Amino acid sequence: MKISVELTFSPLQDNYEAAIIEFIKALRNSGLTVLENPLSTQVYGDYDQVFNILQGEIKKAFHSIEIGLMYMKIVKTDRSTYESNY
């Protein structure tokens, strides 16, 4: 089953940029399709593969910060080729 996941990682501390950069770099190197914008990162792929990777990378990201939030939205389809027409 293909899924699309939108992630927003928000460390609640000073010096948060390094944790976000490392998290995004790890996702880029995961082999998944990854798209980014200034507010979130989207990850696309097979359900089991996406969640196996996210489980480990979110855990690493949380270990790298003191306090933080991870917002996640999941859609049951691959929306990686979506283009707005407006």
mmCIF file as gemmi writes it, N, C-alpha and C atoms, coordinates in Angstrom:
data_model
loop_
_atom_site.group_PDB
_atom_site.id
_atom_site.type_symbol
_atom_site.label_atom_id
_atom_site.label_alt_id
_atom_site.label_comp_id
_atom_site.label_asym_id
_atom_site.label_entity_id
_atom_site.label_seq_id
_atom_site.pdbx_PDB_ins_code
_atom_site.Cartn_x
_atom_site.Cartn_y
_atom_site.Cartn_z
_atom_site.occupancy
_atom_site.B_iso_or_equiv
_atom_site.pdbx_formal_charge
_atom_site.auth_seq_id
_atom_site.auth_asym_id
_atom_site.pdbx_PDB_model_num
ATOM 1 N N . MET Axp A 1 ? 0.853 -1.166 0 1 0 ? 1 A 1
ATOM 2 C CA . MET Axp A 1 ? 0 0 0 1 0 ? 1 A 1
ATOM 3 C C . MET Axp A 1 ? 0.901 1.232 0 1 0 ? 1 A 1
ATOM 4 N N . LYS Axp A 2 ? 0.63 2.152 -0.895 1 0 ? 2 A 1
ATOM 5 C CA . LYS Axp A 2 ? 1.389 3.398 -0.99 1 0 ? 2 A 1
ATOM 6 C C . LYS Axp A 2 ? 0.791 4.449 -0.063 1 0 ? 2 A 1
ATOM 7 N N . ILE Axp A 3 ? 1.678 5.249 0.56 1 0 ? 3 A 1
ATOM 8 C CA . ILE Axp A 3 ? 1.225 6.324 1.431 1 0 ? 3 A 1
ATOM 9 C C . ILE Axp A 3 ? 2.036 7.592 1.181 1 0 ? 3 A 1
ATOM 10 N N . SER Axp A 4 ? 1.479 8.689 1.635 1 0 ? 4 A 1
ATOM 11 C CA . SER Axp A 4 ? 2.141 9.988 1.652 1 0 ? 4 A 1
ATOM 12 C C . SER Axp A 4 ? 2.106 10.467 3.091 1 0 ? 4 A 1
ATOM 13 N N . VAL Axp A 5 ? 3.246 10.951 3.587 1 0 ? 5 A 1
ATOM 14 C CA . VAL Axp A 5 ? 3.331 11.417 4.971 1 0 ? 5 A 1
ATOM 15 C C . VAL Axp A 5 ? 3.905 12.827 4.966 1 0 ? 5 A 1
ATOM 16 N N . GLU Axp A 6 ? 3.212 13.734 5.646 1 0 ? 6 A 1
ATOM 17 C CA . GLU Axp A 6 ? 3.724 15.086 5.815 1 0 ? 6 A 1
ATOM 18 C C . GLU Axp A 6 ? 4.214 15.225 7.25 1 0 ? 6 A 1
ATOM 19 N N . LEU Axp A 7 ? 5.458 15.677 7.407 1 0 ? 7 A 1
ATOM 20 C CA . LEU Axp A 7 ? 6.082 15.789 8.723 1 0 ? 7 A 1
ATOM 21 C C . LEU Axp A 7 ? 6.508 17.225 8.979 1 0 ? 7 A 1
ATOM 22 N N . THR Axp A 8 ? 6.266 17.678 10.189 1 0 ? 8 A 1
ATOM 23 C CA . THR Axp A 8 ? 6.799 18.951 10.654 1 0 ? 8 A 1
ATOM 24 C C . THR Axp A 8 ? 7.476 18.678 11.988 1 0 ? 8 A 1
ATOM 25 N N . PHE Axp A 9 ? 8.783 18.869 12.039 1 0 ? 9 A 1
ATOM 26 C CA . PHE Axp A 9 ? 9.59 18.626 13.231 1 0 ? 9 A 1
ATOM 27 C C . PHE Axp A 9 ? 9.879 19.975 13.874 1 0 ? 9 A 1
ATOM 28 N N . SER Axp A 10 ? 9.456 20.152 15.11 1 0 ? 10 A 1
ATOM 29 C CA . SER Axp A 10 ? 9.589 21.433 15.808 1 0 ? 10 A 1
ATOM 30 C C . SER Axp A 10 ? 10.261 21.263 17.159 1 0 ? 10 A 1
ATOM 31 N N . PRO Axp A 11 ? 11.599 21.33 17.206 1 0 ? 11 A 1
ATOM 32 C CA . PRO Axp A 11 ? 12.263 21.332 18.507 1 0 ? 11 A 1
ATOM 33 C C . PRO Axp A 11 ? 11.9 22.604 19.269 1 0 ? 11 A 1
ATOM 34 N N . LEU Axp A 12 ? 11.572 22.478 20.53 1 0 ? 12 A 1
ATOM 35 C CA . LEU Axp A 12 ? 11.175 23.624 21.348 1 0 ? 12 A 1
ATOM 36 C C . LEU Axp A 12 ? 12.367 24.055 22.202 1 0 ? 12 A 1
ATOM 37 N N . GLN Axp A 13 ? 13.377 24.584 21.516 1 0 ? 13 A 1
ATOM 38 C CA . GLN Axp A 13 ? 14.608 24.981 22.196 1 0 ? 13 A 1
ATOM 39 C C . GLN Axp A 13 ? 15.395 25.915 21.294 1 0 ? 13 A 1
ATOM 40 N N . ASP Axp A 14 ? 16.375 26.576 21.865 1 0 ? 14 A 1
ATOM 41 C CA . ASP Axp A 14 ? 17.308 27.349 21.056 1 0 ? 14 A 1
ATOM 42 C C . ASP Axp A 14 ? 18.199 26.369 20.299 1 0 ? 14 A 1
ATOM 43 N N . ASN Axp A 15 ? 18.871 26.845 19.289 1 0 ? 15 A 1
ATOM 44 C CA . ASN Axp A 15 ? 19.789 26.004 18.506 1 0 ? 15 A 1
ATOM 45 C C . ASN Axp A 15 ? 19.092 24.76 17.943 1 0 ? 15 A 1
ATOM 46 N N . TYR Axp A 16 ? 17.95 24.961 17.33 1 0 ? 16 A 1
ATOM 47 C CA . TYR Axp A 16 ? 17.136 23.867 16.81 1 0 ? 16 A 1
ATOM 48 C C . TYR Axp A 16 ? 17.503 23.457 15.383 1 0 ? 16 A 1
ATOM 49 N N . GLU Axp A 17 ? 18.204 24.33 14.655 1 0 ? 17 A 1
ATOM 50 C CA . GLU Axp A 17 ? 18.416 24.1 13.222 1 0 ? 17 A 1
ATOM 51 C C . GLU Axp A 17 ? 19.171 22.817 12.913 1 0 ? 17 A 1
ATOM 52 N N . ALA Axp A 18 ? 20.202 22.506 13.675 1 0 ? 18 A 1
ATOM 53 C CA . ALA Axp A 18 ? 21.004 21.312 13.395 1 0 ? 18 A 1
ATOM 54 C C . ALA Axp A 18 ? 20.164 20.037 13.472 1 0 ? 18 A 1
ATOM 55 N N . ALA Axp A 19 ? 19.275 19.953 14.44 1 0 ? 19 A 1
ATOM 56 C CA . ALA Axp A 19 ? 18.434 18.756 14.588 1 0 ? 19 A 1
ATOM 57 C C . ALA Axp A 19 ? 17.508 18.592 13.384 1 0 ? 19 A 1
ATOM 58 N N . ILE Axp A 20 ? 16.936 19.684 12.906 1 0 ? 20 A 1
ATOM 59 C CA . ILE Axp A 20 ? 16.049 19.623 11.744 1 0 ? 20 A 1
ATOM 60 C C . ILE Axp A 20 ? 16.829 19.237 10.495 1 0 ? 20 A 1
ATOM 61 N N . ILE Axp A 21 ? 17.988 19.847 10.303 1 0 ? 21 A 1
ATOM 62 C CA . ILE Axp A 21 ? 18.809 19.552 9.124 1 0 ? 21 A 1
ATOM 63 C C . ILE Axp A 21 ? 19.213 18.083 9.102 1 0 ? 21 A 1
ATOM 64 N N . GLU Axp A 22 ? 19.646 17.555 10.23 1 0 ? 22 A 1
ATOM 65 C CA . GLU Axp A 22 ? 20.049 16.143 10.282 1 0 ? 22 A 1
ATOM 66 C C . GLU Axp A 22 ? 18.877 15.21 10.002 1 0 ? 22 A 1
ATOM 67 N N . PHE Axp A 23 ? 17.703 15.544 10.511 1 0 ? 23 A 1
ATOM 68 C CA . PHE Axp A 23 ? 16.51 14.733 10.269 1 0 ? 23 A 1
ATOM 69 C C . PHE Axp A 23 ? 16.177 14.713 8.773 1 0 ? 23 A 1
ATOM 70 N N . ILE Axp A 24 ? 16.185 15.861 8.142 1 0 ? 24 A 1
ATOM 71 C CA . ILE Axp A 24 ? 15.867 15.938 6.711 1 0 ? 24 A 1
ATOM 72 C C . ILE Axp A 24 ? 16.926 15.217 5.884 1 0 ? 24 A 1
ATOM 73 N N . LYS Axp A 25 ? 18.199 15.39 6.208 1 0 ? 25 A 1
ATOM 74 C CA . LYS Axp A 25 ? 19.265 14.704 5.472 1 0 ? 25 A 1
ATOM 75 C C . LYS Axp A 25 ? 19.107 13.188 5.563 1 0 ? 25 A 1
ATOM 76 N N . ALA Axp A 26 ? 18.756 12.698 6.747 1 0 ? 26 A 1
ATOM 77 C CA . ALA Axp A 26 ? 18.556 11.253 6.919 1 0 ? 26 A 1
ATOM 78 C C . ALA Axp A 26 ? 17.412 10.76 6.048 1 0 ? 26 A 1
ATOM 79 N N . LEU Axp A 27 ? 16.32 11.527 5.98 1 0 ? 27 A 1
ATOM 80 C CA . LEU Axp A 27 ? 15.195 11.133 5.12 1 0 ? 27 A 1
ATOM 81 C C . LEU Axp A 27 ? 15.601 11.158 3.652 1 0 ? 27 A 1
ATOM 82 N N . ARG Axp A 28 ? 16.36 12.178 3.24 1 0 ? 28 A 1
ATOM 83 C CA . ARG Axp A 28 ? 16.833 12.249 1.85 1 0 ? 28 A 1
ATOM 84 C C . ARG Axp A 28 ? 17.668 11.031 1.479 1 0 ? 28 A 1
ATOM 85 N N . ASN Axp A 29 ? 18.462 10.543 2.423 1 0 ? 29 A 1
ATOM 86 C CA . ASN Axp A 29 ? 19.351 9.411 2.159 1 0 ? 29 A 1
ATOM 87 C C . ASN Axp A 29 ? 18.689 8.051 2.376 1 0 ? 29 A 1
ATOM 88 N N . SER Axp A 30 ? 17.406 8.034 2.674 1 0 ? 30 A 1
ATOM 89 C CA . SER Axp A 30 ? 16.705 6.796 3.01 1 0 ? 30 A 1
ATOM 90 C C . SER Axp A 30 ? 16.288 5.967 1.798 1 0 ? 30 A 1
ATOM 91 N N . GLY Axp A 31 ? 16.289 6.568 0.622 1 0 ? 31 A 1
ATOM 92 C CA . GLY Axp A 31 ? 15.799 5.87 -0.566 1 0 ? 31 A 1
ATOM 93 C C . GLY Axp A 31 ? 14.339 6.144 -0.853 1 0 ? 31 A 1
ATOM 94 N N . LEU Axp A 32 ? 13.656 6.818 0.063 1 0 ? 32 A 1
ATOM 95 C CA . LEU Axp A 32 ? 12.263 7.201 -0.16 1 0 ? 32 A 1
ATOM 96 C C . LEU Axp A 32 ? 12.206 8.451 -1.029 1 0 ? 32 A 1
ATOM 97 N N . THR Axp A 33 ? 11.053 8.704 -1.623 1 0 ? 33 A 1
ATOM 98 C CA . THR Axp A 33 ? 10.822 9.973 -2.31 1 0 ? 33 A 1
ATOM 99 C C . THR Axp A 33 ? 10.549 11.016 -1.237 1 0 ? 33 A 1
ATOM 100 N N . VAL Axp A 34 ? 11.325 12.102 -1.237 1 0 ? 34 A 1
ATOM 101 C CA . VAL Axp A 34 ? 11.213 13.148 -0.219 1 0 ? 34 A 1
ATOM 102 C C . VAL Axp A 34 ? 11.108 14.492 -0.917 1 0 ? 34 A 1
ATOM 103 N N . LEU Axp A 35 ? 10.086 15.254 -0.565 1 0 ? 35 A 1
ATOM 104 C CA . LEU Axp A 35 ? 9.911 16.617 -1.058 1 0 ? 35 A 1
ATOM 105 C C . LEU Axp A 35 ? 9.847 17.547 0.142 1 0 ? 35 A 1
ATOM 106 N N . GLU Axp A 36 ? 10.39 18.737 -0.012 1 0 ? 36 A 1
ATOM 107 C CA . GLU Axp A 36 ? 10.452 19.668 1.101 1 0 ? 36 A 1
ATOM 108 C C . GLU Axp A 36 ? 9.875 21.017 0.717 1 0 ? 36 A 1
ATOM 109 N N . ASN Axp A 37 ? 9.383 21.725 1.728 1 0 ? 37 A 1
ATOM 110 C CA . ASN Axp A 37 ? 9.02 23.127 1.583 1 0 ? 37 A 1
ATOM 111 C C . ASN Axp A 37 ? 9.406 23.801 2.896 1 0 ? 37 A 1
ATOM 112 N N . PRO Axp A 38 ? 9.252 25.106 3.018 1 0 ? 38 A 1
ATOM 113 C CA . PRO Axp A 38 ? 9.705 25.773 4.249 1 0 ? 38 A 1
ATOM 114 C C . PRO Axp A 38 ? 8.984 25.337 5.532 1 0 ? 38 A 1
ATOM 115 N N . LEU Axp A 39 ? 7.819 24.737 5.421 1 0 ? 39 A 1
ATOM 116 C CA . LEU Axp A 39 ? 7.049 24.396 6.614 1 0 ? 39 A 1
ATOM 117 C C . LEU Axp A 39 ? 7.003 22.908 6.946 1 0 ? 39 A 1
ATOM 118 N N . SER Axp A 40 ? 7.296 22.046 5.97 1 0 ? 40 A 1
ATOM 119 C CA . SER Axp A 40 ? 7.189 20.613 6.238 1 0 ? 40 A 1
ATOM 120 C C . SER Axp A 40 ? 8.009 19.812 5.236 1 0 ? 40 A 1
ATOM 121 N N . THR Axp A 41 ? 8.089 18.526 5.509 1 0 ? 41 A 1
ATOM 122 C CA . THR Axp A 41 ? 8.763 17.578 4.63 1 0 ? 41 A 1
ATOM 123 C C . THR Axp A 41 ? 7.764 16.478 4.313 1 0 ? 41 A 1
ATOM 124 N N . GLN Axp A 42 ? 7.658 16.125 3.039 1 0 ? 42 A 1
ATOM 125 C CA . GLN Axp A 42 ? 6.749 15.061 2.634 1 0 ? 42 A 1
ATOM 126 C C . GLN Axp A 42 ? 7.574 13.837 2.227 1 0 ? 42 A 1
ATOM 127 N N . VAL Axp A 43 ? 7.102 12.672 2.658 1 0 ? 43 A 1
ATOM 128 C CA . VAL Axp A 43 ? 7.764 11.406 2.384 1 0 ? 43 A 1
ATOM 129 C C . VAL Axp A 43 ? 6.738 10.498 1.723 1 0 ? 43 A 1
ATOM 130 N N . TYR Axp A 44 ? 7.165 9.793 0.674 1 0 ? 44 A 1
ATOM 131 C CA . TYR Axp A 44 ? 6.246 8.956 -0.104 1 0 ? 44 A 1
ATOM 132 C C . TYR Axp A 44 ? 6.857 7.577 -0.294 1 0 ? 44 A 1
ATOM 133 N N . GLY Axp A 45 ? 5.999 6.556 -0.25 1 0 ? 45 A 1
ATOM 134 C CA . GLY Axp A 45 ? 6.479 5.213 -0.507 1 0 ? 45 A 1
ATOM 135 C C . GLY Axp A 45 ? 5.531 4.16 0.019 1 0 ? 45 A 1
ATOM 136 N N . ASP Axp A 46 ? 6.056 2.936 0.077 1 0 ? 46 A 1
ATOM 137 C CA . ASP Axp A 46 ? 5.299 1.801 0.588 1 0 ? 46 A 1
ATOM 138 C C . ASP Axp A 46 ? 5.128 1.934 2.107 1 0 ? 46 A 1
ATOM 139 N N . TYR Axp A 47 ? 3.943 1.664 2.604 1 0 ? 47 A 1
ATOM 140 C CA . TYR Axp A 47 ? 3.605 1.838 4.021 1 0 ? 47 A 1
ATOM 141 C C . TYR Axp A 47 ? 4.667 1.251 4.948 1 0 ? 47 A 1
ATOM 142 N N . ASP Axp A 48 ? 4.989 -0.029 4.77 1 0 ? 48 A 1
ATOM 143 C CA . ASP Axp A 48 ? 5.93 -0.686 5.679 1 0 ? 48 A 1
ATOM 144 C C . ASP Axp A 48 ? 7.319 -0.055 5.6 1 0 ? 48 A 1
ATOM 145 N N . GLN Axp A 49 ? 7.776 0.241 4.402 1 0 ? 49 A 1
ATOM 146 C CA . GLN Axp A 49 ? 9.094 0.851 4.239 1 0 ? 49 A 1
ATOM 147 C C . GLN Axp A 49 ? 9.142 2.244 4.862 1 0 ? 49 A 1
ATOM 148 N N . VAL Axp A 50 ? 8.126 3.058 4.604 1 0 ? 50 A 1
ATOM 149 C CA . VAL Axp A 50 ? 8.086 4.413 5.158 1 0 ? 50 A 1
ATOM 150 C C . VAL Axp A 50 ? 8.11 4.369 6.683 1 0 ? 50 A 1
ATOM 151 N N . PHE Axp A 51 ? 7.269 3.537 7.283 1 0 ? 51 A 1
ATOM 152 C CA . PHE Axp A 51 ? 7.206 3.522 8.742 1 0 ? 51 A 1
ATOM 153 C C . PHE Axp A 51 ? 8.416 2.868 9.385 1 0 ? 51 A 1
ATOM 154 N N . ASN Axp A 52 ? 9.041 1.911 8.715 1 0 ? 52 A 1
ATOM 155 C CA . ASN Axp A 52 ? 10.289 1.356 9.257 1 0 ? 52 A 1
ATOM 156 C C . ASN Axp A 52 ? 11.358 2.437 9.322 1 0 ? 52 A 1
ATOM 157 N N . ILE Axp A 53 ? 11.458 3.238 8.28 1 0 ? 53 A 1
ATOM 158 C CA . ILE Axp A 53 ? 12.448 4.32 8.254 1 0 ? 53 A 1
ATOM 159 C C . ILE Axp A 53 ? 12.069 5.415 9.241 1 0 ? 53 A 1
ATOM 160 N N . LEU Axp A 54 ? 10.812 5.842 9.229 1 0 ? 54 A 1
ATOM 161 C CA . LEU Axp A 54 ? 10.396 6.92 10.132 1 0 ? 54 A 1
ATOM 162 C C . LEU Axp A 54 ? 10.575 6.544 11.593 1 0 ? 54 A 1
ATOM 163 N N . GLN Axp A 55 ? 10.292 5.315 11.949 1 0 ? 55 A 1
ATOM 164 C CA . GLN Axp A 55 ? 10.436 4.893 13.341 1 0 ? 55 A 1
ATOM 165 C C . GLN Axp A 55 ? 11.851 5.161 13.839 1 0 ? 55 A 1
ATOM 166 N N . GLY Axp A 56 ? 12.836 4.764 13.067 1 0 ? 56 A 1
ATOM 167 C CA . GLY Axp A 56 ? 14.219 4.969 13.484 1 0 ? 56 A 1
ATOM 168 C C . GLY Axp A 56 ? 14.659 6.42 13.431 1 0 ? 56 A 1
ATOM 169 N N . GLU Axp A 57 ? 14.269 7.128 12.373 1 0 ? 57 A 1
ATOM 170 C CA . GLU Axp A 57 ? 14.715 8.513 12.21 1 0 ? 57 A 1
ATOM 171 C C . GLU Axp A 57 ? 14.043 9.463 13.197 1 0 ? 57 A 1
ATOM 172 N N . ILE Axp A 58 ? 12.785 9.23 13.507 1 0 ? 58 A 1
ATOM 173 C CA . ILE Axp A 58 ? 12.118 10.065 14.511 1 0 ? 58 A 1
ATOM 174 C C . ILE Axp A 58 ? 12.751 9.821 15.88 1 0 ? 58 A 1
ATOM 175 N N . LYS Axp A 59 ? 13.069 8.582 16.187 1 0 ? 59 A 1
ATOM 176 C CA . LYS Axp A 59 ? 13.712 8.277 17.467 1 0 ? 59 A 1
ATOM 177 C C . LYS Axp A 59 ? 15.061 8.989 17.57 1 0 ? 59 A 1
ATOM 178 N N . LYS Axp A 60 ? 15.874 8.939 16.504 1 0 ? 60 A 1
ATOM 179 C CA . LYS Axp A 60 ? 17.161 9.639 16.504 1 0 ? 60 A 1
ATOM 180 C C . LYS Axp A 60 ? 16.962 11.144 16.675 1 0 ? 60 A 1
ATOM 181 N N . ALA Axp A 61 ? 15.973 11.686 15.972 1 0 ? 61 A 1
ATOM 182 C CA . ALA Axp A 61 ? 15.711 13.127 16.056 1 0 ? 61 A 1
ATOM 183 C C . ALA Axp A 61 ? 15.311 13.516 17.472 1 0 ? 61 A 1
ATOM 184 N N . PHE Axp A 62 ? 14.488 12.72 18.112 1 0 ? 62 A 1
ATOM 185 C CA . PHE Axp A 62 ? 14.071 13.028 19.476 1 0 ? 62 A 1
ATOM 186 C C . PHE Axp A 62 ? 15.236 12.916 20.468 1 0 ? 62 A 1
ATOM 187 N N . HIS Axp A 63 ? 16.167 11.997 20.21 1 0 ? 63 A 1
ATOM 188 C CA . HIS Axp A 63 ? 17.345 11.893 21.074 1 0 ? 63 A 1
ATOM 189 C C . HIS Axp A 63 ? 18.256 13.106 20.935 1 0 ? 63 A 1
ATOM 190 N N . SER Axp A 64 ? 18.168 13.805 19.808 1 0 ? 64 A 1
ATOM 191 C CA . SER Axp A 64 ? 19.066 14.937 19.554 1 0 ? 64 A 1
ATOM 192 C C . SER Axp A 64 ? 18.561 16.254 20.145 1 0 ? 64 A 1
ATOM 193 N N . ILE Axp A 65 ? 17.372 16.243 20.749 1 0 ? 65 A 1
ATOM 194 C CA . ILE Axp A 65 ? 16.79 17.468 21.31 1 0 ? 65 A 1
ATOM 195 C C . ILE Axp A 65 ? 16.316 17.205 22.734 1 0 ? 65 A 1
ATOM 196 N N . GLU Axp A 66 ? 16.05 18.295 23.448 1 0 ? 66 A 1
ATOM 197 C CA . GLU Axp A 66 ? 15.517 18.151 24.81 1 0 ? 66 A 1
ATOM 198 C C . GLU Axp A 66 ? 13.997 18.01 24.794 1 0 ? 66 A 1
ATOM 199 N N . ILE Axp A 67 ? 13.318 18.924 24.086 1 0 ? 67 A 1
ATOM 200 C CA . ILE Axp A 67 ? 11.86 18.915 23.995 1 0 ? 67 A 1
ATOM 201 C C . ILE Axp A 67 ? 11.483 19.257 22.562 1 0 ? 67 A 1
ATOM 202 N N . GLY Axp A 68 ? 10.481 18.584 22.02 1 0 ? 68 A 1
ATOM 203 C CA . GLY Axp A 68 ? 10.066 18.904 20.662 1 0 ? 68 A 1
ATOM 204 C C . GLY Axp A 68 ? 8.766 18.238 20.272 1 0 ? 68 A 1
ATOM 205 N N . LEU Axp A 69 ? 8.266 18.668 19.148 1 0 ? 69 A 1
ATOM 206 C CA . LEU Axp A 69 ? 7.024 18.142 18.589 1 0 ? 69 A 1
ATOM 207 C C . LEU Axp A 69 ? 7.278 17.575 17.2 1 0 ? 69 A 1
ATOM 208 N N . MET Axp A 70 ? 6.55 16.528 16.858 1 0 ? 70 A 1
ATOM 209 C CA . MET Axp A 70 ? 6.56 15.991 15.501 1 0 ? 70 A 1
ATOM 210 C C . MET Axp A 70 ? 5.105 15.895 15.071 1 0 ? 70 A 1
ATOM 211 N N . TYR Axp A 71 ? 4.749 16.722 14.105 1 0 ? 71 A 1
ATOM 212 C CA . TYR Axp A 71 ? 3.404 16.675 13.54 1 0 ? 71 A 1
ATOM 213 C C . TYR Axp A 71 ? 3.449 15.762 12.323 1 0 ? 71 A 1
ATOM 214 N N . MET Axp A 72 ? 2.448 14.89 12.197 1 0 ? 72 A 1
ATOM 215 C CA . MET Axp A 72 ? 2.425 13.935 11.097 1 0 ? 72 A 1
ATOM 216 C C . MET Axp A 72 ? 1.018 13.824 10.524 1 0 ? 72 A 1
ATOM 217 N N . LYS Axp A 73 ? 0.937 13.909 9.198 1 0 ? 73 A 1
ATOM 218 C CA . LYS Axp A 73 ? -0.318 13.652 8.486 1 0 ? 73 A 1
ATOM 219 C C . LYS Axp A 73 ? -0.043 12.516 7.516 1 0 ? 73 A 1
ATOM 220 N N . ILE Axp A 74 ? -0.983 11.59 7.423 1 0 ? 74 A 1
ATOM 221 C CA . ILE Axp A 74 ? -0.81 10.413 6.575 1 0 ? 74 A 1
ATOM 222 C C . ILE Axp A 74 ? -1.991 10.308 5.62 1 0 ? 74 A 1
ATOM 223 N N . VAL Axp A 75 ? -1.681 10.108 4.352 1 0 ? 75 A 1
ATOM 224 C CA . VAL Axp A 75 ? -2.707 9.914 3.333 1 0 ? 75 A 1
ATOM 225 C C . VAL Axp A 75 ? -2.476 8.551 2.687 1 0 ? 75 A 1
ATOM 226 N N . LYS Axp A 76 ? -3.524 7.789 2.508 1 0 ? 76 A 1
ATOM 227 C CA . LYS Axp A 76 ? -3.398 6.468 1.904 1 0 ? 76 A 1
ATOM 228 C C . LYS Axp A 76 ? -3.431 6.581 0.378 1 0 ? 76 A 1
ATOM 229 N N . THR Axp A 77 ? -2.354 7.093 -0.171 1 0 ? 77 A 1
ATOM 230 C CA . THR Axp A 77 ? -2.103 7.157 -1.608 1 0 ? 77 A 1
ATOM 231 C C . THR Axp A 77 ? -0.763 7.833 -1.807 1 0 ? 77 A 1
ATOM 232 N N . ASP Axp A 78 ? -0.173 7.662 -2.949 1 0 ? 78 A 1
ATOM 233 C CA . ASP Axp A 78 ? 1.081 8.334 -3.268 1 0 ? 78 A 1
ATOM 234 C C . ASP Axp A 78 ? 0.756 9.634 -3.986 1 0 ? 78 A 1
ATOM 235 N N . ARG Axp A 79 ? 0.961 10.754 -3.313 1 0 ? 79 A 1
ATOM 236 C CA . ARG Axp A 79 ? 0.66 12.079 -3.868 1 0 ? 79 A 1
ATOM 237 C C . ARG Axp A 79 ? 1.921 12.791 -4.35 1 0 ? 79 A 1
ATOM 238 N N . SER Axp A 80 ? 3.008 12.065 -4.564 1 0 ? 80 A 1
ATOM 239 C CA . SER Axp A 80 ? 4.285 12.69 -4.91 1 0 ? 80 A 1
ATOM 240 C C . SER Axp A 80 ? 4.274 13.383 -6.262 1 0 ? 80 A 1
ATOM 241 N N . THR Axp A 81 ? 3.35 13.026 -7.131 1 0 ? 81 A 1
ATOM 242 C CA . THR Axp A 81 ? 3.313 13.662 -8.448 1 0 ? 81 A 1
ATOM 243 C C . THR Axp A 81 ? 2.226 14.742 -8.54 1 0 ? 81 A 1
ATOM 244 N N . TYR Axp A 82 ? 1.607 15.072 -7.428 1 0 ? 82 A 1
ATOM 245 C CA . TYR Axp A 82 ? 0.543 16.071 -7.426 1 0 ? 82 A 1
ATOM 246 C C . TYR Axp A 82 ? 1.095 17.434 -7.839 1 0 ? 82 A 1
ATOM 247 N N . GLU Axp A 83 ? 0.374 18.094 -8.715 1 0 ? 83 A 1
ATOM 248 C CA . GLU Axp A 83 ? 0.702 19.462 -9.116 1 0 ? 83 A 1
ATOM 249 C C . GLU Axp A 83 ? -0.582 20.281 -9.039 1 0 ? 83 A 1
ATOM 250 N N . SER Axp A 84 ? -0.509 21.405 -8.355 1 0 ? 84 A 1
ATOM 251 C CA . SER Axp A 84 ? -1.684 22.259 -8.278 1 0 ? 84 A 1
ATOM 252 C C . SER Axp A 84 ? -1.911 22.926 -9.625 1 0 ? 84 A 1
ATOM 253 N N . ASN Axp A 85 ? -3.158 23.223 -9.941 1 0 ? 85 A 1
ATOM 254 C CA . ASN Axp A 85 ? -3.488 23.84 -11.226 1 0 ? 85 A 1
ATOM 255 C C . ASN Axp A 85 ? -4.052 25.241 -11.038 1 0 ? 85 A 1
ATOM 256 N N . TYR Axp A 86 ? -3.582 25.916 -10.041 1 0 ? 86 A 1
ATOM 257 C CA . TYR Axp A 86 ? -4.042 27.291 -9.812 1 0 ? 86 A 1
ATOM 258 C C . TYR Axp A 86 ? -2.862 28.228 -9.762 1 0 ? 86 A 1
